[in-house]
Amino acid sequence: MCTVCGCGGSHDHKHEQDHEHGESHVHFGKGEAGTSVPGMSQTRLIQIEADILGKNRSYAERNRSLLADKGVLALNLVSSPGSGKTTLLVETLKRLAGRLPAAVIEGDQQTSNDADRIRETGAPAIQINTGKGCHLDAHMVGHALEKLPLEENSVLFIENVGNLVCPAGFDLGEAVRAVILSVTEGEDKPLKYPDIFAGADLMILNKTDLLPHVDFCVGAAVANARRVNPRIQVLQVSARSGEGLDSWLSWLEGAMKMQAAAATGLAAE
Ligand SMILES: Nc1nc2c(ncn2[C@@H]2O[C@H](COP(=O)(O)OP(=O)(O)O)[C@@H](O)[C@H]2O)c(=O)[nH]1
Ligand SMILES: [Mg+2]
């Protein structure tokens, strides 16, 4: 029995007590830069990061204002590979058809497999291949936006490259960052990869159809996510069975309305 949340899982939530690191722990993220590169000082690392992120930020602001002008709600979907981002998008787009226009930017190192899957639903999609890059950046997204037919008052989903580390630092100009965590990944991921959960507005717990078969405690996953990000919203879905997708669609429509209301308020000022 799980002592934190009372579920039937056998996990013991060791991380709750496990913050004392002894001799068996080597930590390379304790400097000011939060990372380490052999031969490079912390100051130089901070300079390089500030330069890159500063440039990215200006591209992101450009994307954001272009999207806002068209009333487009942009979501940046981040997760590990295989959590079900593309499957969730395909099922979402099928249900949005005739209800809310949508378009997709797909990010992967190689192949256009995911954009092909999306186009089969009838929604427009552009694939970005990042090569050795492990995340999308705002400059790449800006180029994709030049090619993507975007309707006024529509939704834009941006499926980021699958990993829980690199996409965390890069604003794409989105209004909403959603992290997808599937129940096969373990409820400790928000603690292990805190940056991506700290920067997200929404956590979508996917593959809930598999809950009876895996040792995953929903309560602990939510508690872990809220430890790194107390304001994170949570939805539970199964892209396979469709459970929870109505709530997800309502959430999207609510976010569209909030964005439109904010734009009207700004215009009135
Ligand atoms: N059981 C189950 N499998 C799912 C679900 N969502 C996605 N999958 C499967 O997970 C695998 C990876 O899905 P995919 O959408 O490609 O993940 P992505 O890499 O995050 O885009 C595929 O085999 C999907 O069929 C779900 O809700 N339940
Ligand atoms: Mg995918």
PDB file of C-alpha atoms and ligand atoms in Angstrom:
ATOM      1  CA  MET A   1       0.000   0.000   0.000  1.00  0.00           C
ATOM      2  CA  CYS A   2       1.289   3.428  -0.969  1.00  0.00           C
ATOM      3  CA  THR A   3       1.771   5.452   2.221  1.00  0.00           C
ATOM      4  CA  VAL A   4       1.491   8.855   0.523  1.00  0.00           C
ATOM      5  CA  CYS A   5      -1.755   8.531  -1.344  1.00  0.00           C
ATOM      6  CA  GLY A   6      -3.277   5.299  -0.073  1.00  0.00           C
ATOM      7  CA  CYS A   7      -3.486   3.658  -3.510  1.00  0.00           C
ATOM      8  CA  GLY A   8      -2.748  -0.001  -4.033  1.00  0.00           C
ATOM      9  CA  GLY A   9       0.682   0.628  -5.587  1.00  0.00           C
ATOM     10  CA  SER A  10       3.736  -0.984  -4.037  1.00  0.00           C
ATOM     11  CA  HIS A  11       6.007   2.044  -4.564  1.00  0.00           C
ATOM     12  CA  ASP A  12       7.346   3.508  -1.324  1.00  0.00           C
ATOM     13  CA  HIS A  13       7.887   7.155  -2.373  1.00  0.00           C
ATOM     14  CA  LYS A  14      11.482   7.010  -1.203  1.00  0.00           C
ATOM     15  CA  HIS A  15      12.097  10.417  -2.767  1.00  0.00           C
ATOM     16  CA  GLU A  16      10.061  11.981   0.051  1.00  0.00           C
ATOM     17  CA  GLN A  17      12.927  11.340   2.429  1.00  0.00           C
ATOM     18  CA  ASP A  18      15.798  10.860   0.011  1.00  0.00           C
ATOM     19  CA  HIS A  19      17.298  14.318  -0.271  1.00  0.00           C
ATOM     20  CA  GLU A  20      20.442  13.638   1.717  1.00  0.00           C
ATOM     21  CA  HIS A  21      23.107  12.717  -0.826  1.00  0.00           C
ATOM     22  CA  GLY A  22      25.971  10.668   0.445  1.00  0.00           C
ATOM     23  CA  GLU A  23      29.203   9.535  -1.194  1.00  0.00           C
ATOM     24  CA  SER A  24      27.298   7.564  -3.795  1.00  0.00           C
ATOM     25  CA  HIS A  25      25.917  10.742  -5.400  1.00  0.00           C
ATOM     26  CA  VAL A  26      27.750  12.946  -7.923  1.00  0.00           C
ATOM     27  CA  HIS A  27      25.887  16.141  -8.868  1.00  0.00           C
ATOM     28  CA  PHE A  28      26.945  18.254 -11.889  1.00  0.00           C
ATOM     29  CA  GLY A  29      24.091  20.751 -11.659  1.00  0.00           C
ATOM     30  CA  LYS A  30      24.984  22.580  -8.487  1.00  0.00           C
ATOM     31  CA  GLY A  31      26.924  25.486 -10.045  1.00  0.00           C
ATOM     32  CA  GLU A  32      25.325  28.831 -10.952  1.00  0.00           C
ATOM     33  CA  ALA A  33      24.672  27.622 -14.509  1.00  0.00           C
ATOM     34  CA  GLY A  34      22.876  24.531 -13.264  1.00  0.00           C
ATOM     35  CA  THR A  35      24.865  22.387 -15.691  1.00  0.00           C
ATOM     36  CA  SER A  36      28.437  21.467 -16.539  1.00  0.00           C
ATOM     37  CA  VAL A  37      30.514  21.308 -19.737  1.00  0.00           C
ATOM     38  CA  PRO A  38      34.098  20.069 -19.497  1.00  0.00           C
ATOM     39  CA  GLY A  39      36.587  22.929 -19.961  1.00  0.00           C
ATOM     40  CA  MET A  40      34.011  25.724 -19.716  1.00  0.00           C
ATOM     41  CA  SER A  41      33.485  28.032 -16.750  1.00  0.00           C
ATOM     42  CA  GLN A  42      30.095  28.556 -15.148  1.00  0.00           C
ATOM     43  CA  THR A  43      30.226  32.254 -16.155  1.00  0.00           C
ATOM     44  CA  ARG A  44      30.817  31.386 -19.822  1.00  0.00           C
ATOM     45  CA  LEU A  45      28.019  28.829 -19.735  1.00  0.00           C
ATOM     46  CA  ILE A  46      25.632  31.439 -18.339  1.00  0.00           C
ATOM     47  CA  GLN A  47      26.679  33.931 -21.051  1.00  0.00           C
ATOM     48  CA  ILE A  48      26.073  31.410 -23.835  1.00  0.00           C
ATOM     49  CA  GLU A  49      22.708  30.394 -22.427  1.00  0.00           C
ATOM     50  CA  ALA A  50      21.631  34.022 -21.994  1.00  0.00           C
ATOM     51  CA  ASP A  51      22.591  34.790 -25.620  1.00  0.00           C
ATOM     52  CA  ILE A  52      20.714  31.809 -27.029  1.00  0.00           C
ATOM     53  CA  LEU A  53      17.642  32.257 -24.868  1.00  0.00           C
ATOM     54  CA  GLY A  54      17.605  36.015 -25.465  1.00  0.00           C
ATOM     55  CA  LYS A  55      17.480  35.477 -29.240  1.00  0.00           C
ATOM     56  CA  ASN A  56      14.885  32.750 -28.835  1.00  0.00           C
ATOM     57  CA  ARG A  57      12.753  35.069 -26.700  1.00  0.00           C
ATOM     58  CA  SER A  58      12.582  37.716 -29.412  1.00  0.00           C
ATOM     59  CA  TYR A  59      11.471  35.118 -31.993  1.00  0.00           C
ATOM     60  CA  ALA A  60       8.949  33.775 -29.470  1.00  0.00           C
ATOM     61  CA  GLU A  61       7.464  37.248 -28.936  1.00  0.00           C
ATOM     62  CA  ARG A  62       7.133  37.653 -32.690  1.00  0.00           C
ATOM     63  CA  ASN A  63       5.294  34.307 -32.938  1.00  0.00           C
ATOM     64  CA  ARG A  64       3.095  35.198 -29.982  1.00  0.00           C
ATOM     65  CA  SER A  65       1.972  38.493 -31.461  1.00  0.00           C
ATOM     66  CA  LEU A  66       1.350  36.925 -34.899  1.00  0.00           C
ATOM     67  CA  LEU A  67      -0.775  34.208 -33.254  1.00  0.00           C
ATOM     68  CA  ALA A  68      -2.623  36.667 -31.016  1.00  0.00           C
ATOM     69  CA  ASP A  69      -3.446  38.903 -34.008  1.00  0.00           C
ATOM     70  CA  LYS A  70      -5.211  35.931 -35.594  1.00  0.00           C
ATOM     71  CA  GLY A  71      -6.880  34.800 -32.385  1.00  0.00           C
ATOM     72  CA  VAL A  72      -4.986  31.509 -32.521  1.00  0.00           C
ATOM     73  CA  LEU A  73      -4.572  29.574 -29.264  1.00  0.00           C
ATOM     74  CA  ALA A  74      -1.155  27.886 -29.448  1.00  0.00           C
ATOM     75  CA  LEU A  75      -0.262  24.907 -27.272  1.00  0.00           C
ATOM     76  CA  ASN A  76       3.244  23.521 -26.904  1.00  0.00           C
ATOM     77  CA  LEU A  77       2.984  19.789 -26.131  1.00  0.00           C
ATOM     78  CA  VAL A  78       6.041  18.415 -24.360  1.00  0.00           C
ATOM     79  CA  SER A  79       6.698  14.909 -23.068  1.00  0.00           C
ATOM     80  CA  SER A  80       8.996  11.930 -23.295  1.00  0.00           C
ATOM     81  CA  PRO A  81       8.853   9.921 -26.556  1.00  0.00           C
ATOM     82  CA  GLY A  82       5.909   7.558 -26.674  1.00  0.00           C
ATOM     83  CA  SER A  83       3.703   9.193 -24.036  1.00  0.00           C
ATOM     84  CA  GLY A  84       1.005   9.467 -26.688  1.00  0.00           C
ATOM     85  CA  LYS A  85       1.233  13.051 -27.974  1.00  0.00           C
ATOM     86  CA  THR A  86       0.463  12.223 -31.605  1.00  0.00           C
ATOM     87  CA  THR A  87      -2.259   9.731 -30.708  1.00  0.00           C
ATOM     88  CA  LEU A  88      -3.870  12.305 -28.418  1.00  0.00           C
ATOM     89  CA  LEU A  89      -3.650  14.909 -31.192  1.00  0.00           C
ATOM     90  CA  VAL A  90      -5.194  12.589 -33.785  1.00  0.00           C
ATOM     91  CA  GLU A  91      -8.099  11.768 -31.452  1.00  0.00           C
ATOM     92  CA  THR A  92      -8.473  15.444 -30.496  1.00  0.00           C
ATOM     93  CA  LEU A  93      -8.512  16.605 -34.122  1.00  0.00           C
ATOM     94  CA  LYS A  94     -11.143  14.010 -35.055  1.00  0.00           C
ATOM     95  CA  ARG A  95     -13.375  15.337 -32.280  1.00  0.00           C
ATOM     96  CA  LEU A  96     -12.668  19.014 -33.039  1.00  0.00           C
ATOM     97  CA  ALA A  97     -13.652  18.626 -36.720  1.00  0.00           C
ATOM     98  CA  GLY A  98     -16.590  20.932 -37.437  1.00  0.00           C
ATOM     99  CA  ARG A  99     -16.283  22.412 -33.933  1.00  0.00           C
ATOM    100  CA  LEU A 100     -13.002  24.321 -33.875  1.00  0.00           C
ATOM    101  CA  PRO A 101     -10.458  24.697 -36.714  1.00  0.00           C
ATOM    102  CA  ALA A 102      -7.006  23.374 -35.828  1.00  0.00           C
ATOM    103  CA  ALA A 103      -3.531  23.032 -37.303  1.00  0.00           C
ATOM    104  CA  VAL A 104      -0.407  21.221 -36.143  1.00  0.00           C
ATOM    105  CA  ILE A 105       3.350  21.717 -36.146  1.00  0.00           C
ATOM    106  CA  GLU A 106       5.195  18.451 -35.573  1.00  0.00           C
ATOM    107  CA  GLY A 107       8.726  18.309 -34.192  1.00  0.00           C
ATOM    108  CA  ASP A 108      10.945  15.232 -34.440  1.00  0.00           C
ATOM    109  CA  GLN A 109      14.622  14.645 -35.089  1.00  0.00           C
ATOM    110  CA  GLN A 110      13.855  12.749 -38.302  1.00  0.00           C
ATOM    111  CA  THR A 111      10.914  11.504 -40.436  1.00  0.00           C
ATOM    112  CA  SER A 112       7.574  13.076 -41.263  1.00  0.00           C
ATOM    113  CA  ASN A 113       5.634  10.150 -39.809  1.00  0.00           C
ATOM    114  CA  ASP A 114       3.755  12.205 -37.246  1.00  0.00           C
ATOM    115  CA  ALA A 115       2.765  14.997 -39.680  1.00  0.00           C
ATOM    116  CA  ASP A 116       1.498  12.252 -42.035  1.00  0.00           C
ATOM    117  CA  ARG A 117      -0.617  10.800 -39.187  1.00  0.00           C
ATOM    118  CA  ILE A 118      -2.040  14.251 -38.471  1.00  0.00           C
ATOM    119  CA  ARG A 119      -2.831  15.041 -42.129  1.00  0.00           C
ATOM    120  CA  GLU A 120      -4.888  11.853 -42.330  1.00  0.00           C
ATOM    121  CA  THR A 121      -7.397  13.573 -40.024  1.00  0.00           C
ATOM    122  CA  GLY A 122      -7.766  16.385 -42.586  1.00  0.00           C
ATOM    123  CA  ALA A 123      -5.981  18.973 -40.423  1.00  0.00           C
ATOM    124  CA  PRO A 124      -3.067  20.915 -41.939  1.00  0.00           C
ATOM    125  CA  ALA A 125       0.320  19.903 -40.526  1.00  0.00           C
ATOM    126  CA  ILE A 126       3.948  20.930 -41.036  1.00  0.00           C
ATOM    127  CA  GLN A 127       6.802  18.692 -39.929  1.00  0.00           C
ATOM    128  CA  ILE A 128       9.967  20.246 -38.534  1.00  0.00           C
ATOM    129  CA  ASN A 129      12.978  17.942 -38.395  1.00  0.00           C
ATOM    130  CA  THR A 130      15.584  19.116 -35.910  1.00  0.00           C
ATOM    131  CA  GLY A 131      18.414  16.770 -36.959  1.00  0.00           C
ATOM    132  CA  LYS A 132      20.661  16.476 -33.922  1.00  0.00           C
ATOM    133  CA  GLY A 133      18.591  19.113 -32.093  1.00  0.00           C
ATOM    134  CA  CYS A 134      16.666  17.861 -29.072  1.00  0.00           C
ATOM    135  CA  HIS A 135      13.910  20.521 -29.008  1.00  0.00           C
ATOM    136  CA  LEU A 136      12.021  22.995 -31.164  1.00  0.00           C
ATOM    137  CA  ASP A 137      12.890  26.670 -30.889  1.00  0.00           C
ATOM    138  CA  ALA A 138      10.903  29.794 -31.689  1.00  0.00           C
ATOM    139  CA  HIS A 139      12.877  30.496 -34.880  1.00  0.00           C
ATOM    140  CA  MET A 140      11.960  27.063 -36.305  1.00  0.00           C
ATOM    141  CA  VAL A 141       8.321  27.554 -35.349  1.00  0.00           C
ATOM    142  CA  GLY A 142       8.323  31.008 -37.002  1.00  0.00           C
ATOM    143  CA  HIS A 143       9.364  29.392 -40.297  1.00  0.00           C
ATOM    144  CA  ALA A 144       6.704  26.706 -39.972  1.00  0.00           C
ATOM    145  CA  LEU A 145       4.105  29.430 -39.342  1.00  0.00           C
ATOM    146  CA  GLU A 146       5.005  31.009 -42.705  1.00  0.00           C
ATOM    147  CA  LYS A 147       3.939  27.771 -44.428  1.00  0.00           C
ATOM    148  CA  LEU A 148       1.014  26.689 -42.286  1.00  0.00           C
ATOM    149  CA  PRO A 149      -2.484  27.824 -43.274  1.00  0.00           C
ATOM    150  CA  LEU A 150      -3.842  29.178 -39.982  1.00  0.00           C
ATOM    151  CA  GLU A 151      -7.505  30.084 -39.693  1.00  0.00           C
ATOM    152  CA  GLU A 152      -8.626  32.997 -37.540  1.00  0.00           C
ATOM    153  CA  ASN A 153      -9.801  31.901 -34.075  1.00  0.00           C
ATOM    154  CA  SER A 154      -8.343  28.430 -34.338  1.00  0.00           C
ATOM    155  CA  VAL A 155      -6.092  26.157 -32.277  1.00  0.00           C
ATOM    156  CA  LEU A 156      -2.459  25.455 -33.089  1.00  0.00           C
ATOM    157  CA  PHE A 157      -0.900  22.364 -31.523  1.00  0.00           C
ATOM    158  CA  ILE A 158       2.890  22.212 -31.528  1.00  0.00           C
ATOM    159  CA  GLU A 159       4.175  18.709 -30.766  1.00  0.00           C
ATOM    160  CA  ASN A 160       7.688  19.204 -29.450  1.00  0.00           C
ATOM    161  CA  VAL A 161      10.565  16.744 -29.780  1.00  0.00           C
ATOM    162  CA  GLY A 162      10.054  13.966 -27.255  1.00  0.00           C
ATOM    163  CA  ASN A 163      12.156  14.371 -24.155  1.00  0.00           C
ATOM    164  CA  LEU A 164      11.608  15.837 -20.722  1.00  0.00           C
ATOM    165  CA  VAL A 165      14.741  18.000 -20.628  1.00  0.00           C
ATOM    166  CA  CYS A 166      15.653  20.225 -23.605  1.00  0.00           C
ATOM    167  CA  PRO A 167      12.223  21.655 -24.564  1.00  0.00           C
ATOM    168  CA  ALA A 168      11.859  23.147 -21.054  1.00  0.00           C
ATOM    169  CA  GLY A 169      14.056  26.179 -21.751  1.00  0.00           C
ATOM    170  CA  PHE A 170      12.572  27.266 -25.071  1.00  0.00           C
ATOM    171  CA  ASP A 171       9.504  29.470 -25.294  1.00  0.00           C
ATOM    172  CA  LEU A 172       7.958  28.950 -28.732  1.00  0.00           C
ATOM    173  CA  GLY A 173       5.470  31.816 -28.404  1.00  0.00           C
ATOM    174  CA  GLU A 174       2.751  29.491 -27.155  1.00  0.00           C
ATOM    175  CA  ALA A 175      -0.104  30.510 -24.863  1.00  0.00           C
ATOM    176  CA  VAL A 176      -0.242  27.145 -23.101  1.00  0.00           C
ATOM    177  CA  ARG A 177       2.455  24.621 -22.317  1.00  0.00           C
ATOM    178  CA  ALA A 178       1.080  21.152 -21.693  1.00  0.00           C
ATOM    179  CA  VAL A 179       3.218  18.296 -20.433  1.00  0.00           C
ATOM    180  CA  ILE A 180       1.920  14.822 -21.205  1.00  0.00           C
ATOM    181  CA  LEU A 181       2.847  12.068 -18.763  1.00  0.00           C
ATOM    182  CA  SER A 182       1.690   8.541 -19.455  1.00  0.00           C
ATOM    183  CA  VAL A 183       0.988   6.099 -16.680  1.00  0.00           C
ATOM    184  CA  THR A 184       3.671   3.725 -17.932  1.00  0.00           C
ATOM    185  CA  GLU A 185       6.424   6.238 -17.126  1.00  0.00           C
ATOM    186  CA  GLY A 186       6.278   6.306 -13.327  1.00  0.00           C
ATOM    187  CA  GLU A 187       4.861   8.925 -10.984  1.00  0.00           C
ATOM    188  CA  ASP A 188       8.306  10.214  -9.998  1.00  0.00           C
ATOM    189  CA  LYS A 189       9.006  11.966 -13.317  1.00  0.00           C
ATOM    190  CA  PRO A 190       7.995  15.478 -12.124  1.00  0.00           C
ATOM    191  CA  LEU A 191      10.654  15.209  -9.411  1.00  0.00           C
ATOM    192  CA  LYS A 192      13.313  13.824 -11.746  1.00  0.00           C
ATOM    193  CA  TYR A 193      12.668  16.347 -14.530  1.00  0.00           C
ATOM    194  CA  PRO A 194      11.319  19.323 -12.577  1.00  0.00           C
ATOM    195  CA  ASP A 195      12.016  22.090 -15.131  1.00  0.00           C
ATOM    196  CA  ILE A 196       9.554  20.797 -17.685  1.00  0.00           C
ATOM    197  CA  PHE A 197       6.781  20.379 -15.090  1.00  0.00           C
ATOM    198  CA  ALA A 198       7.594  23.729 -13.452  1.00  0.00           C
ATOM    199  CA  GLY A 199       7.131  25.521 -16.784  1.00  0.00           C
ATOM    200  CA  ALA A 200       3.859  23.811 -17.757  1.00  0.00           C
ATOM    201  CA  ASP A 201       0.346  25.173 -17.344  1.00  0.00           C
ATOM    202  CA  LEU A 202      -1.273  21.777 -17.706  1.00  0.00           C
ATOM    203  CA  MET A 203      -0.303  18.148 -17.073  1.00  0.00           C
ATOM    204  CA  ILE A 204      -2.219  15.593 -19.119  1.00  0.00           C
ATOM    205  CA  LEU A 205      -1.994  12.115 -17.624  1.00  0.00           C
ATOM    206  CA  ASN A 206      -2.439   9.794 -20.597  1.00  0.00           C
ATOM    207  CA  LYS A 207      -2.991   6.037 -21.029  1.00  0.00           C
ATOM    208  CA  THR A 208      -5.323   5.813 -18.031  1.00  0.00           C
ATOM    209  CA  ASP A 209      -6.777   2.672 -19.683  1.00  0.00           C
ATOM    210  CA  LEU A 210      -3.553   0.958 -18.568  1.00  0.00           C
ATOM    211  CA  LEU A 211      -3.900   1.899 -14.892  1.00  0.00           C
ATOM    212  CA  PRO A 212      -5.190  -1.552 -13.868  1.00  0.00           C
ATOM    213  CA  HIS A 213      -2.037  -3.111 -15.331  1.00  0.00           C
ATOM    214  CA  VAL A 214       0.708  -0.816 -14.035  1.00  0.00           C
ATOM    215  CA  ASP A 215       2.080   0.219 -10.674  1.00  0.00           C
ATOM    216  CA  PHE A 216       1.243   3.913 -11.078  1.00  0.00           C
ATOM    217  CA  CYS A 217      -0.343   6.067  -8.403  1.00  0.00           C
ATOM    218  CA  VAL A 218      -2.274   8.999  -9.889  1.00  0.00           C
ATOM    219  CA  GLY A 219      -2.422  10.797  -6.521  1.00  0.00           C
ATOM    220  CA  ALA A 220       1.358  10.608  -6.110  1.00  0.00           C
ATOM    221  CA  ALA A 221       1.974  11.804  -9.690  1.00  0.00           C
ATOM    222  CA  VAL A 222      -0.267  14.829  -9.139  1.00  0.00           C
ATOM    223  CA  ALA A 223       1.328  15.548  -5.729  1.00  0.00           C
ATOM    224  CA  ASN A 224       4.807  15.348  -7.292  1.00  0.00           C
ATOM    225  CA  ALA A 225       3.812  17.693 -10.126  1.00  0.00           C
ATOM    226  CA  ARG A 226       2.336  20.173  -7.629  1.00  0.00           C
ATOM    227  CA  ARG A 227       5.501  20.040  -5.520  1.00  0.00           C
ATOM    228  CA  VAL A 228       7.447  21.523  -8.436  1.00  0.00           C
ATOM    229  CA  ASN A 229       4.536  23.595  -9.758  1.00  0.00           C
ATOM    230  CA  PRO A 230       1.661  24.347  -7.352  1.00  0.00           C
ATOM    231  CA  ARG A 231      -0.416  26.061 -10.090  1.00  0.00           C
ATOM    232  CA  ILE A 232      -0.309  23.187 -12.611  1.00  0.00           C
ATOM    233  CA  GLN A 233      -3.711  22.005 -13.817  1.00  0.00           C
ATOM    234  CA  VAL A 234      -4.280  18.286 -14.346  1.00  0.00           C
ATOM    235  CA  LEU A 235      -6.419  16.274 -16.737  1.00  0.00           C
ATOM    236  CA  GLN A 236      -6.618  12.481 -16.961  1.00  0.00           C
ATOM    237  CA  VAL A 237      -7.239  10.962 -20.372  1.00  0.00           C
ATOM    238  CA  SER A 238      -6.937   7.838 -22.423  1.00  0.00           C
ATOM    239  CA  ALA A 239      -6.290   8.639 -26.065  1.00  0.00           C
ATOM    240  CA  ARG A 240      -6.948   4.912 -26.689  1.00  0.00           C
ATOM    241  CA  SER A 241     -10.368   4.513 -25.036  1.00  0.00           C
ATOM    242  CA  GLY A 242     -11.452   8.159 -25.331  1.00  0.00           C
ATOM    243  CA  GLU A 243     -12.004   8.472 -21.575  1.00  0.00           C
ATOM    244  CA  GLY A 244     -11.457  12.051 -20.399  1.00  0.00           C
ATOM    245  CA  LEU A 245     -11.319  13.504 -23.905  1.00  0.00           C
ATOM    246  CA  ASP A 246     -14.596  15.422 -23.432  1.00  0.00           C
ATOM    247  CA  SER A 247     -13.046  17.236 -20.455  1.00  0.00           C
ATOM    248  CA  TRP A 248      -9.922  17.935 -22.522  1.00  0.00           C
ATOM    249  CA  LEU A 249     -12.030  19.428 -25.344  1.00  0.00           C
ATOM    250  CA  SER A 250     -13.967  21.542 -22.831  1.00  0.00           C
ATOM    251  CA  TRP A 251     -10.664  22.671 -21.335  1.00  0.00           C
ATOM    252  CA  LEU A 252      -9.479  23.733 -24.817  1.00  0.00           C
ATOM    253  CA  GLU A 253     -12.671  25.629 -25.533  1.00  0.00           C
ATOM    254  CA  GLY A 254     -12.407  27.354 -22.146  1.00  0.00           C
ATOM    255  CA  ALA A 255      -8.810  28.356 -22.910  1.00  0.00           C
ATOM    256  CA  MET A 256      -9.929  29.735 -26.303  1.00  0.00           C
ATOM    257  CA  LYS A 257     -12.607  31.839 -24.585  1.00  0.00           C
ATOM    258  CA  MET A 258     -10.147  33.110 -21.968  1.00  0.00           C
ATOM    259  CA  GLN A 259      -7.666  34.124 -24.658  1.00  0.00           C
ATOM    260  CA  ALA A 260     -10.404  35.891 -26.653  1.00  0.00           C
ATOM    261  CA  ALA A 261     -11.644  37.699 -23.511  1.00  0.00           C
ATOM    262  CA  ALA A 262      -8.088  38.774 -22.659  1.00  0.00           C
ATOM    263  CA  ALA A 263      -7.607  40.099 -26.218  1.00  0.00           C
ATOM    264  CA  THR A 264     -10.887  42.040 -26.029  1.00  0.00           C
ATOM    265  CA  GLY A 265      -9.866  43.480 -22.650  1.00  0.00           C
ATOM    266  CA  LEU A 266      -6.515  44.566 -24.036  1.00  0.00           C
ATOM    267  CA  ALA A 267      -8.134  46.134 -27.098  1.00  0.00           C
ATOM    268  CA  ALA A 268     -10.512  48.113 -24.838  1.00  0.00           C
ATOM    269  CA  GLU A 269      -7.643  49.536 -22.737  1.00  0.00           C
TER     270      GLU A 269
HETATM  271  N1  LIG B   1      -2.856   1.936 -24.103  1.00  0.00           N
HETATM  272  C1  LIG B   1      -2.676   3.144 -24.606  1.00  0.00           C
HETATM  273  N2  LIG B   1      -1.739   3.346 -25.539  1.00  0.00           N
HETATM  274  C2  LIG B   1      -1.593   4.596 -26.032  1.00  0.00           C
HETATM  275  C3  LIG B   1      -2.368   5.686 -25.598  1.00  0.00           C
HETATM  276  N3  LIG B   1      -1.947   6.794 -26.249  1.00  0.00           N
HETATM  277  C4  LIG B   1      -0.972   6.402 -27.069  1.00  0.00           C
HETATM  278  N4  LIG B   1      -0.731   5.069 -26.957  1.00  0.00           N
HETATM  279  C5  LIG B   1       0.274   4.251 -27.655  1.00  0.00           C
HETATM  280  O1  LIG B   1       1.568   4.719 -27.266  1.00  0.00           O
HETATM  281  C6  LIG B   1       2.466   4.595 -28.350  1.00  0.00           C
HETATM  282  C7  LIG B   1       3.147   5.925 -28.612  1.00  0.00           C
HETATM  283  O2  LIG B   1       2.171   6.869 -29.026  1.00  0.00           O
HETATM  284  P1  LIG B   1       2.527   8.166 -29.838  1.00  0.00           P
HETATM  285  O3  LIG B   1       1.257   8.920 -30.012  1.00  0.00           O
HETATM  286  O4  LIG B   1       3.306   7.860 -31.075  1.00  0.00           O
HETATM  287  O5  LIG B   1       3.489   8.928 -28.800  1.00  0.00           O
HETATM  288  P2  LIG B   1       4.391  10.232 -28.970  1.00  0.00           P
HETATM  289  O6  LIG B   1       5.782   9.766 -29.234  1.00  0.00           O
HETATM  290  O7  LIG B   1       4.297  10.951 -27.662  1.00  0.00           O
HETATM  291  O8  LIG B   1       3.811  11.031 -30.087  1.00  0.00           O
HETATM  292  C8  LIG B   1       1.647   4.096 -29.539  1.00  0.00           C
HETATM  293  O9  LIG B   1       1.803   2.692 -29.627  1.00  0.00           O
HETATM  294  C9  LIG B   1       0.219   4.451 -29.164  1.00  0.00           C
HETATM  295  O10 LIG B   1      -0.749   3.606 -29.753  1.00  0.00           O
HETATM  296  C10 LIG B   1      -3.368   5.437 -24.591  1.00  0.00           C
HETATM  297  O11 LIG B   1      -4.091   6.325 -24.122  1.00  0.00           O
HETATM  298  N5  LIG B   1      -3.456   4.150 -24.126  1.00  0.00           N
HETATM  299 MG    MG B   2       4.681  11.851 -31.814  1.00  0.00          MG
END
